[in-house]
PDB file of C-alpha atoms in Angstrom:
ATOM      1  CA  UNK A  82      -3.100  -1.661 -15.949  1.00  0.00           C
ATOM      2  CA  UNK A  83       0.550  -0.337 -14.871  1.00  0.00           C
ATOM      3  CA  UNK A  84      -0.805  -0.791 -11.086  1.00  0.00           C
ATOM      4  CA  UNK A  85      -1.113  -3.564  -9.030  1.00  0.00           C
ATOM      5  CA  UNK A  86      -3.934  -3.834  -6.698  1.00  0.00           C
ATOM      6  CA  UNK A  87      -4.669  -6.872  -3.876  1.00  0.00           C
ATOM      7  CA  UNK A  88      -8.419  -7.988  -3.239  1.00  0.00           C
ATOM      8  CA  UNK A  89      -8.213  -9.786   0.216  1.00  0.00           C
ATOM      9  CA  UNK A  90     -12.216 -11.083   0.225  1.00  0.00           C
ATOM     10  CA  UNK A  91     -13.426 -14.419   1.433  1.00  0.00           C
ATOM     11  CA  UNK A  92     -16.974 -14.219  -0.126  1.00  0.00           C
ATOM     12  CA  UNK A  93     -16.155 -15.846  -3.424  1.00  0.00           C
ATOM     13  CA  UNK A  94     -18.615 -13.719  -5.397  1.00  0.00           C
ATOM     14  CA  UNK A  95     -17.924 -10.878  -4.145  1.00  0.00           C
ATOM     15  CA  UNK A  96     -14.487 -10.846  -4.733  1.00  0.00           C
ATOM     16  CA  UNK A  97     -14.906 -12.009  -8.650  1.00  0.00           C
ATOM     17  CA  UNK A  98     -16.798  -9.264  -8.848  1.00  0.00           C
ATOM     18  CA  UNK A  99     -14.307  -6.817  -7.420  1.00  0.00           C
ATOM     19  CA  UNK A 100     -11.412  -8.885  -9.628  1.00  0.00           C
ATOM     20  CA  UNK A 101     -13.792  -7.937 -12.475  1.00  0.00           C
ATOM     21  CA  UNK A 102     -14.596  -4.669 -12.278  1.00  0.00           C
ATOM     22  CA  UNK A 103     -11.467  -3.323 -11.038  1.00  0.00           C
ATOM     23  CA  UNK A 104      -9.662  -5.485 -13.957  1.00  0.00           C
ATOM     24  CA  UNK A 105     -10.795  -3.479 -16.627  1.00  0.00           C
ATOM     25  CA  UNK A 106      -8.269  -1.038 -14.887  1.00  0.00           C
ATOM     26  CA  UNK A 107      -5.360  -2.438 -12.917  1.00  0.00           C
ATOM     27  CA  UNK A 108      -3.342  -5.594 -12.529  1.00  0.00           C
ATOM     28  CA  UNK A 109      -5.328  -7.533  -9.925  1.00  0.00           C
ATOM     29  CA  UNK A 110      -3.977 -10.382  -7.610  1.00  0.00           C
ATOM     30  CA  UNK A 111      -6.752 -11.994  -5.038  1.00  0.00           C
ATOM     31  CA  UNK A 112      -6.360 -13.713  -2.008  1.00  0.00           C
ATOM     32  CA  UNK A 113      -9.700 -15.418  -0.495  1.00  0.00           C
ATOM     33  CA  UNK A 114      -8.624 -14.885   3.306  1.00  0.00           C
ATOM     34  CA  UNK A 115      -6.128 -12.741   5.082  1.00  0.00           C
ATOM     35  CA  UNK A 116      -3.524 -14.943   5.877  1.00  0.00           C
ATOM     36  CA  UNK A 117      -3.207 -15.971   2.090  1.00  0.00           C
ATOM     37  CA  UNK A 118      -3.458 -12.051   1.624  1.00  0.00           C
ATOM     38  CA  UNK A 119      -0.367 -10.728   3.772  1.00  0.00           C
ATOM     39  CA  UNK A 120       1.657 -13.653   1.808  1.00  0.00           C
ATOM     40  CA  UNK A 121       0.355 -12.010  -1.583  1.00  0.00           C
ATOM     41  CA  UNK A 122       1.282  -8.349  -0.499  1.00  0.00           C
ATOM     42  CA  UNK A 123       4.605  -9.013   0.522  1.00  0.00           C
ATOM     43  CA  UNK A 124       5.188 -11.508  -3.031  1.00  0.00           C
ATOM     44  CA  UNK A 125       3.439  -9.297  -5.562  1.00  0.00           C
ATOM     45  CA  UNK A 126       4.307  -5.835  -3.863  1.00  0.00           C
ATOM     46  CA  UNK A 127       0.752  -4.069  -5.312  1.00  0.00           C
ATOM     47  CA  UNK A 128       0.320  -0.776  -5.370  1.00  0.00           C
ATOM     48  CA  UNK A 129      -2.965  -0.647  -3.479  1.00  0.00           C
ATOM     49  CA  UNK A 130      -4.920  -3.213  -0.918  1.00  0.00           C
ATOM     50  CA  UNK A 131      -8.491  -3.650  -1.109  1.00  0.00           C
ATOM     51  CA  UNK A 132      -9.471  -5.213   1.966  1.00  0.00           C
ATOM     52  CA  UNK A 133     -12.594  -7.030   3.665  1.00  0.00           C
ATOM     53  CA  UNK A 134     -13.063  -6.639   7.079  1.00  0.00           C
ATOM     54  CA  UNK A 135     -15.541  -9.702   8.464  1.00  0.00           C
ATOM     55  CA  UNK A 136     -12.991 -12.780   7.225  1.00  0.00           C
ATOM     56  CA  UNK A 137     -12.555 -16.018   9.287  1.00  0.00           C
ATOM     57  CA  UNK A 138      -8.999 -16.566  10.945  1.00  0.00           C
ATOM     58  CA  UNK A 139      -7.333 -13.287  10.411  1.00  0.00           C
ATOM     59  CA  UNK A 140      -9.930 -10.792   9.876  1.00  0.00           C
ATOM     60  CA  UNK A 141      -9.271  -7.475   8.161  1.00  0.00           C
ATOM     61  CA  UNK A 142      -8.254  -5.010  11.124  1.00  0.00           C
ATOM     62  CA  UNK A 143      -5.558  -7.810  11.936  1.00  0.00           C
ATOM     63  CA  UNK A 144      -4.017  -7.729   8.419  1.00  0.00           C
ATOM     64  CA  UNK A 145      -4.217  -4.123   7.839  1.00  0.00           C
ATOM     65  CA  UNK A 146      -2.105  -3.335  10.981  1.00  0.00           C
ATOM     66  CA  UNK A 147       0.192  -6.329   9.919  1.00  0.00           C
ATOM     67  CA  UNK A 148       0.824  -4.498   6.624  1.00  0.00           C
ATOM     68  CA  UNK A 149       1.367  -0.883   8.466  1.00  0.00           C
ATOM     69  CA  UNK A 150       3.607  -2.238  10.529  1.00  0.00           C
ATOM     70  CA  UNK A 151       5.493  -4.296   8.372  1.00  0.00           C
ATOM     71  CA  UNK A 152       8.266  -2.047   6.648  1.00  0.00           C
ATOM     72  CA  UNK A 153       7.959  -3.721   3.089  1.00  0.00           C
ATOM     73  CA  UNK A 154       4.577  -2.957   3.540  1.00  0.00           C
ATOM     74  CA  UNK A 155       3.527  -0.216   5.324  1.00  0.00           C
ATOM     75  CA  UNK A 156       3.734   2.161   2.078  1.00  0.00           C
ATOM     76  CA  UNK A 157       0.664   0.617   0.483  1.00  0.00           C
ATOM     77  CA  UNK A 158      -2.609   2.072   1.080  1.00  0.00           C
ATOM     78  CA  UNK A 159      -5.207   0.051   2.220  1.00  0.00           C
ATOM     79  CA  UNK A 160      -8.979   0.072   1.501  1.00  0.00           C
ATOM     80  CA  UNK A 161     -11.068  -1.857   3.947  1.00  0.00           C
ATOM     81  CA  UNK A 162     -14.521  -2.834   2.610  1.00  0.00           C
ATOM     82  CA  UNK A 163     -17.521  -3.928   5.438  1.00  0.00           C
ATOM     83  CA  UNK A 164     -21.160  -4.803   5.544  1.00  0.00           C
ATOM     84  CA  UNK A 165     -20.394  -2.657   9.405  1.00  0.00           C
ATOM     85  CA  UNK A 166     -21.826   0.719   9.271  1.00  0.00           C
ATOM     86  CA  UNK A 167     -20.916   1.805  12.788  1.00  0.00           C
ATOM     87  CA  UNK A 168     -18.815   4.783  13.555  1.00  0.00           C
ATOM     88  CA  UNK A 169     -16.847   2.356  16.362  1.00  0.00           C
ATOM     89  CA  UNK A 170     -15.745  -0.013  13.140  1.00  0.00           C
ATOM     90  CA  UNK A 171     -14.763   2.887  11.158  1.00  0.00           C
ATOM     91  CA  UNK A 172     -12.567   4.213  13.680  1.00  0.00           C
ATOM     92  CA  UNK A 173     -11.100   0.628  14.440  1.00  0.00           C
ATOM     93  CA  UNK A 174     -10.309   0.699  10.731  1.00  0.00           C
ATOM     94  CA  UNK A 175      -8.482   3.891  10.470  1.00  0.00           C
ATOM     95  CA  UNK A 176      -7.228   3.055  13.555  1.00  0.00           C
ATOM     96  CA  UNK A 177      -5.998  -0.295  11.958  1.00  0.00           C
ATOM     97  CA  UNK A 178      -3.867   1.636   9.554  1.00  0.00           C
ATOM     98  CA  UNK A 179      -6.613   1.967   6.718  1.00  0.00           C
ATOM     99  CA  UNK A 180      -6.389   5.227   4.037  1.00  0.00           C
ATOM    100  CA  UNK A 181     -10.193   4.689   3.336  1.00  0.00           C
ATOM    101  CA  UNK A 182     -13.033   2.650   4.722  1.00  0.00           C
ATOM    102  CA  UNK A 183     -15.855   1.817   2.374  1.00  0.00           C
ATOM    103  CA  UNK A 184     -19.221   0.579   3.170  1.00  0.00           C
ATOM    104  CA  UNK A 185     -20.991  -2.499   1.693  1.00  0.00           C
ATOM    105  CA  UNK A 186     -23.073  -2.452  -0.541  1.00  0.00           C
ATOM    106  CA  UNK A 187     -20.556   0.091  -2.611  1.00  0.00           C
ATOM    107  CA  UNK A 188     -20.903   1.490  -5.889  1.00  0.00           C
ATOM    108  CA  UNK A 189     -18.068   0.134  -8.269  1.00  0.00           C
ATOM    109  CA  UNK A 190     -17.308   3.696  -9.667  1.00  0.00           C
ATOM    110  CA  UNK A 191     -17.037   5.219  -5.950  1.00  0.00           C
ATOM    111  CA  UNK A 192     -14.468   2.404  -5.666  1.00  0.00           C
ATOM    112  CA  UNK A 193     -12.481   2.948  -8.284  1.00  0.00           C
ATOM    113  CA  UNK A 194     -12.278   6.506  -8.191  1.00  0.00           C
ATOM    114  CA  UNK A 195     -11.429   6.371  -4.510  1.00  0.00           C
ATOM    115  CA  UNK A 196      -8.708   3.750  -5.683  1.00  0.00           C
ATOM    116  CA  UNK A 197      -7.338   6.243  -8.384  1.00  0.00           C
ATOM    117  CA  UNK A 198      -7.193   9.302  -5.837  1.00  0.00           C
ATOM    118  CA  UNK A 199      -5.250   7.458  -3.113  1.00  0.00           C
ATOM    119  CA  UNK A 200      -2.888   5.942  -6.035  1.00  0.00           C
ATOM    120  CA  UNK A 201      -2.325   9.580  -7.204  1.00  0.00           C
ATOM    121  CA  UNK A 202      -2.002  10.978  -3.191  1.00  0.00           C
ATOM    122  CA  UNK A 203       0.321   7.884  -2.986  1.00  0.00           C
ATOM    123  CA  UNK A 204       3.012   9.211  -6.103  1.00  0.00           C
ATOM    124  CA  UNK A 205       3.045  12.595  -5.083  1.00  0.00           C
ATOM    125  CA  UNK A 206       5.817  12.712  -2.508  1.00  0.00           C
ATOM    126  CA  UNK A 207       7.605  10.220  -4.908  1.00  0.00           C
ATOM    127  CA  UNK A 208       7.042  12.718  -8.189  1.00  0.00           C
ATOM    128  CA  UNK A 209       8.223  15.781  -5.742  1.00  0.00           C
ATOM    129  CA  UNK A 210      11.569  13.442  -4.289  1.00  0.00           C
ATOM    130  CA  UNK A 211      12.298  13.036  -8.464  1.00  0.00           C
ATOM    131  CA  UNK A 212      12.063  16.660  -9.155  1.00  0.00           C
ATOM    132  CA  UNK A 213      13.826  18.054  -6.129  1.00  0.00           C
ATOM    133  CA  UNK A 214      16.861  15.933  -4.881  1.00  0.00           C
ATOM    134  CA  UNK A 215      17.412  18.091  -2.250  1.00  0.00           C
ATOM    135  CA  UNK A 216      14.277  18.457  -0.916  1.00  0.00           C
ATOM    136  CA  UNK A 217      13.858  19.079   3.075  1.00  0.00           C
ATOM    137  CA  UNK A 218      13.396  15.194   4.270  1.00  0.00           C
ATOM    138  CA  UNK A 219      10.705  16.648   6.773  1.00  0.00           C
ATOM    139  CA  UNK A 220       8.686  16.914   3.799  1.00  0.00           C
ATOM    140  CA  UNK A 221       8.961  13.105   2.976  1.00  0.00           C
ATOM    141  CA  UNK A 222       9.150  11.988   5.819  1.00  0.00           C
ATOM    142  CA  UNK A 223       6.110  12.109   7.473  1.00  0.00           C
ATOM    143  CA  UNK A 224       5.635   8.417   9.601  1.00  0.00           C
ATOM    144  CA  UNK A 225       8.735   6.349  11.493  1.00  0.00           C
ATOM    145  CA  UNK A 226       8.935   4.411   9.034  1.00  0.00           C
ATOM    146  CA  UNK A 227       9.464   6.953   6.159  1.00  0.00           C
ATOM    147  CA  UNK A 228      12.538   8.447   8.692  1.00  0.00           C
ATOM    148  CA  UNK A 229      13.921   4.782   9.124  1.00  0.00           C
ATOM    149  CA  UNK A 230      13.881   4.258   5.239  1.00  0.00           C
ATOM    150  CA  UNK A 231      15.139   7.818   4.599  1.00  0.00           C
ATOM    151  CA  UNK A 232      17.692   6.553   7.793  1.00  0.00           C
ATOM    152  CA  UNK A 233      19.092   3.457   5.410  1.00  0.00           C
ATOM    153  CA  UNK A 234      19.550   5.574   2.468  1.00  0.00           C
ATOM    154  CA  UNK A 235      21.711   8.205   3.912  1.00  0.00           C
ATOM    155  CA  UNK A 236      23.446   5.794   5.475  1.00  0.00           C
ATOM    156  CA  UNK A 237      24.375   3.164   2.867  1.00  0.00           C
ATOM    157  CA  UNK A 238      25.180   6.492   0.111  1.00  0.00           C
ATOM    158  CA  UNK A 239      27.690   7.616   2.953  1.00  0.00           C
ATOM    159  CA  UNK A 240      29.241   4.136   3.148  1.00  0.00           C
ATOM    160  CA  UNK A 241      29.606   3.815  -0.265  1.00  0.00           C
ATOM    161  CA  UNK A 242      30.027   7.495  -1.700  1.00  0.00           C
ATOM    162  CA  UNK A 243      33.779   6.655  -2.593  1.00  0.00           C
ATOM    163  CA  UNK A 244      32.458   3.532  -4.860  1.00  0.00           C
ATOM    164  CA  UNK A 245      32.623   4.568  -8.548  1.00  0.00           C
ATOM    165  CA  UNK A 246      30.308   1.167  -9.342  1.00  0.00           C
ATOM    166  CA  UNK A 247      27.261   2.307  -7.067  1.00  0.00           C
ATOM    167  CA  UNK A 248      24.094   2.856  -8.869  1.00  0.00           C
ATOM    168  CA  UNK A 249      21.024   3.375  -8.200  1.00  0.00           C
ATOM    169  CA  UNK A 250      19.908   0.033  -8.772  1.00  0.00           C
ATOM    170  CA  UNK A 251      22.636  -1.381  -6.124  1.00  0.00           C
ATOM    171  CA  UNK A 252      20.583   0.857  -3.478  1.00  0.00           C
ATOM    172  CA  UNK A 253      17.285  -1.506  -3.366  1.00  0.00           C
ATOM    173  CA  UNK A 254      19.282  -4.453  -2.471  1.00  0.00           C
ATOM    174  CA  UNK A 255      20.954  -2.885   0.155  1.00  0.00           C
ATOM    175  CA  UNK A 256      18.341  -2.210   2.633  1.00  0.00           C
ATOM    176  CA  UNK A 257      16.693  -5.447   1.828  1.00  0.00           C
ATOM    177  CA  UNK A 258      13.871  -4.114  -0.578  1.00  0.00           C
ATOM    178  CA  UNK A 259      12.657  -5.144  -4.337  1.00  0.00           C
ATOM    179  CA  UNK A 260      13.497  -2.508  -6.454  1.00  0.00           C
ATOM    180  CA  UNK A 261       9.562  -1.643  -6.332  1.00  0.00           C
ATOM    181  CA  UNK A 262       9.285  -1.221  -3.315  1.00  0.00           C
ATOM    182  CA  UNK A 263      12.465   0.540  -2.738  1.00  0.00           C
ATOM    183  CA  UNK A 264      11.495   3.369  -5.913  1.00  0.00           C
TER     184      UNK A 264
END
């Protein structure tokens, strides 16, 4: 239950079902379309997206490369769930910025196990960083925006390296991030 996870699905029974089953092991938020879903993500800061693809208004290609391209948001990995089989809408999806594109109908288990695997791929980097302060940054910093966050950082410890009151949890603040988000 210590993660967050974001359903984004307009079919209402559907998406009680995923609130349901995935409840029993993480901290769920829902939206029922994805306009009402990139407000969520950026509010709630989950840990993982679970994503429809076929939505009215903003369908689920749209949101996922609004989240990827977002910096408060481009971190979180994104699932996208379809009724499309086709290789063209898989590729549009990882194109899109998803980690993982499921087919519907899905088995719950494959779900959440998928879900636990990316959340684990997701902390390694951050469980390395902790062990090893001076790790290479190449080794974190694998996409723009990782560099660009990494980019702040440096900068904002330079500024401030004289300040005996900096802490750690001035640093979120700084570069304009929720101390989630910023960790």
């Amino acid at each position: 239950k210590e993660y967050k996870i974001l359903i984004i699905e307009d079919d209402e029974e559907i998406r009680i079902f995923l609130e349901s089953q995935m409840g029993e092991h993480f901290t769920v938020f829902t939206a029922p379309d994805g306009d009402s879903g990139l407000s969520v993500a950026t509010s709630e800061e989950p840990d993982l997206i679970i994503c429809d693809v076929m939505m009215p208004g903003t369908d689920g290609f749209e949101v996922t490369r609004r989240l990827k391209n977002d910096f408060n948001t481009s971190h979180i990995p994104v699932v996208m769930l379809t009724a499309h089989s086709s290789i063209e809408h898989q590729m549009e999806g990882i194109k899109a910025g998803a980690d993982a594109y499921i087919r519907k109908p899905f088995s719950p288990k494959y779900l959440i196990l998928r879900v636990v695997k990316l959340i684990a791929l997701m902390e390694r980097p951050q469980q390395k960083f902790s062990r090893e302060p001076d790790v290479v940054q190449v080794t974190i910093a694998t996409t723009d925006k990782d560099r660009e966050f990494i980019g702040w950082r440096q900068q904002i410890i330079e500024e401030r390296i004289r300040d005996s009151d900096i802490s750690v949890c001035a640093l979120p603040g700084a570069v304009n991030l929720g101390r989630t988000n910023f960790y």
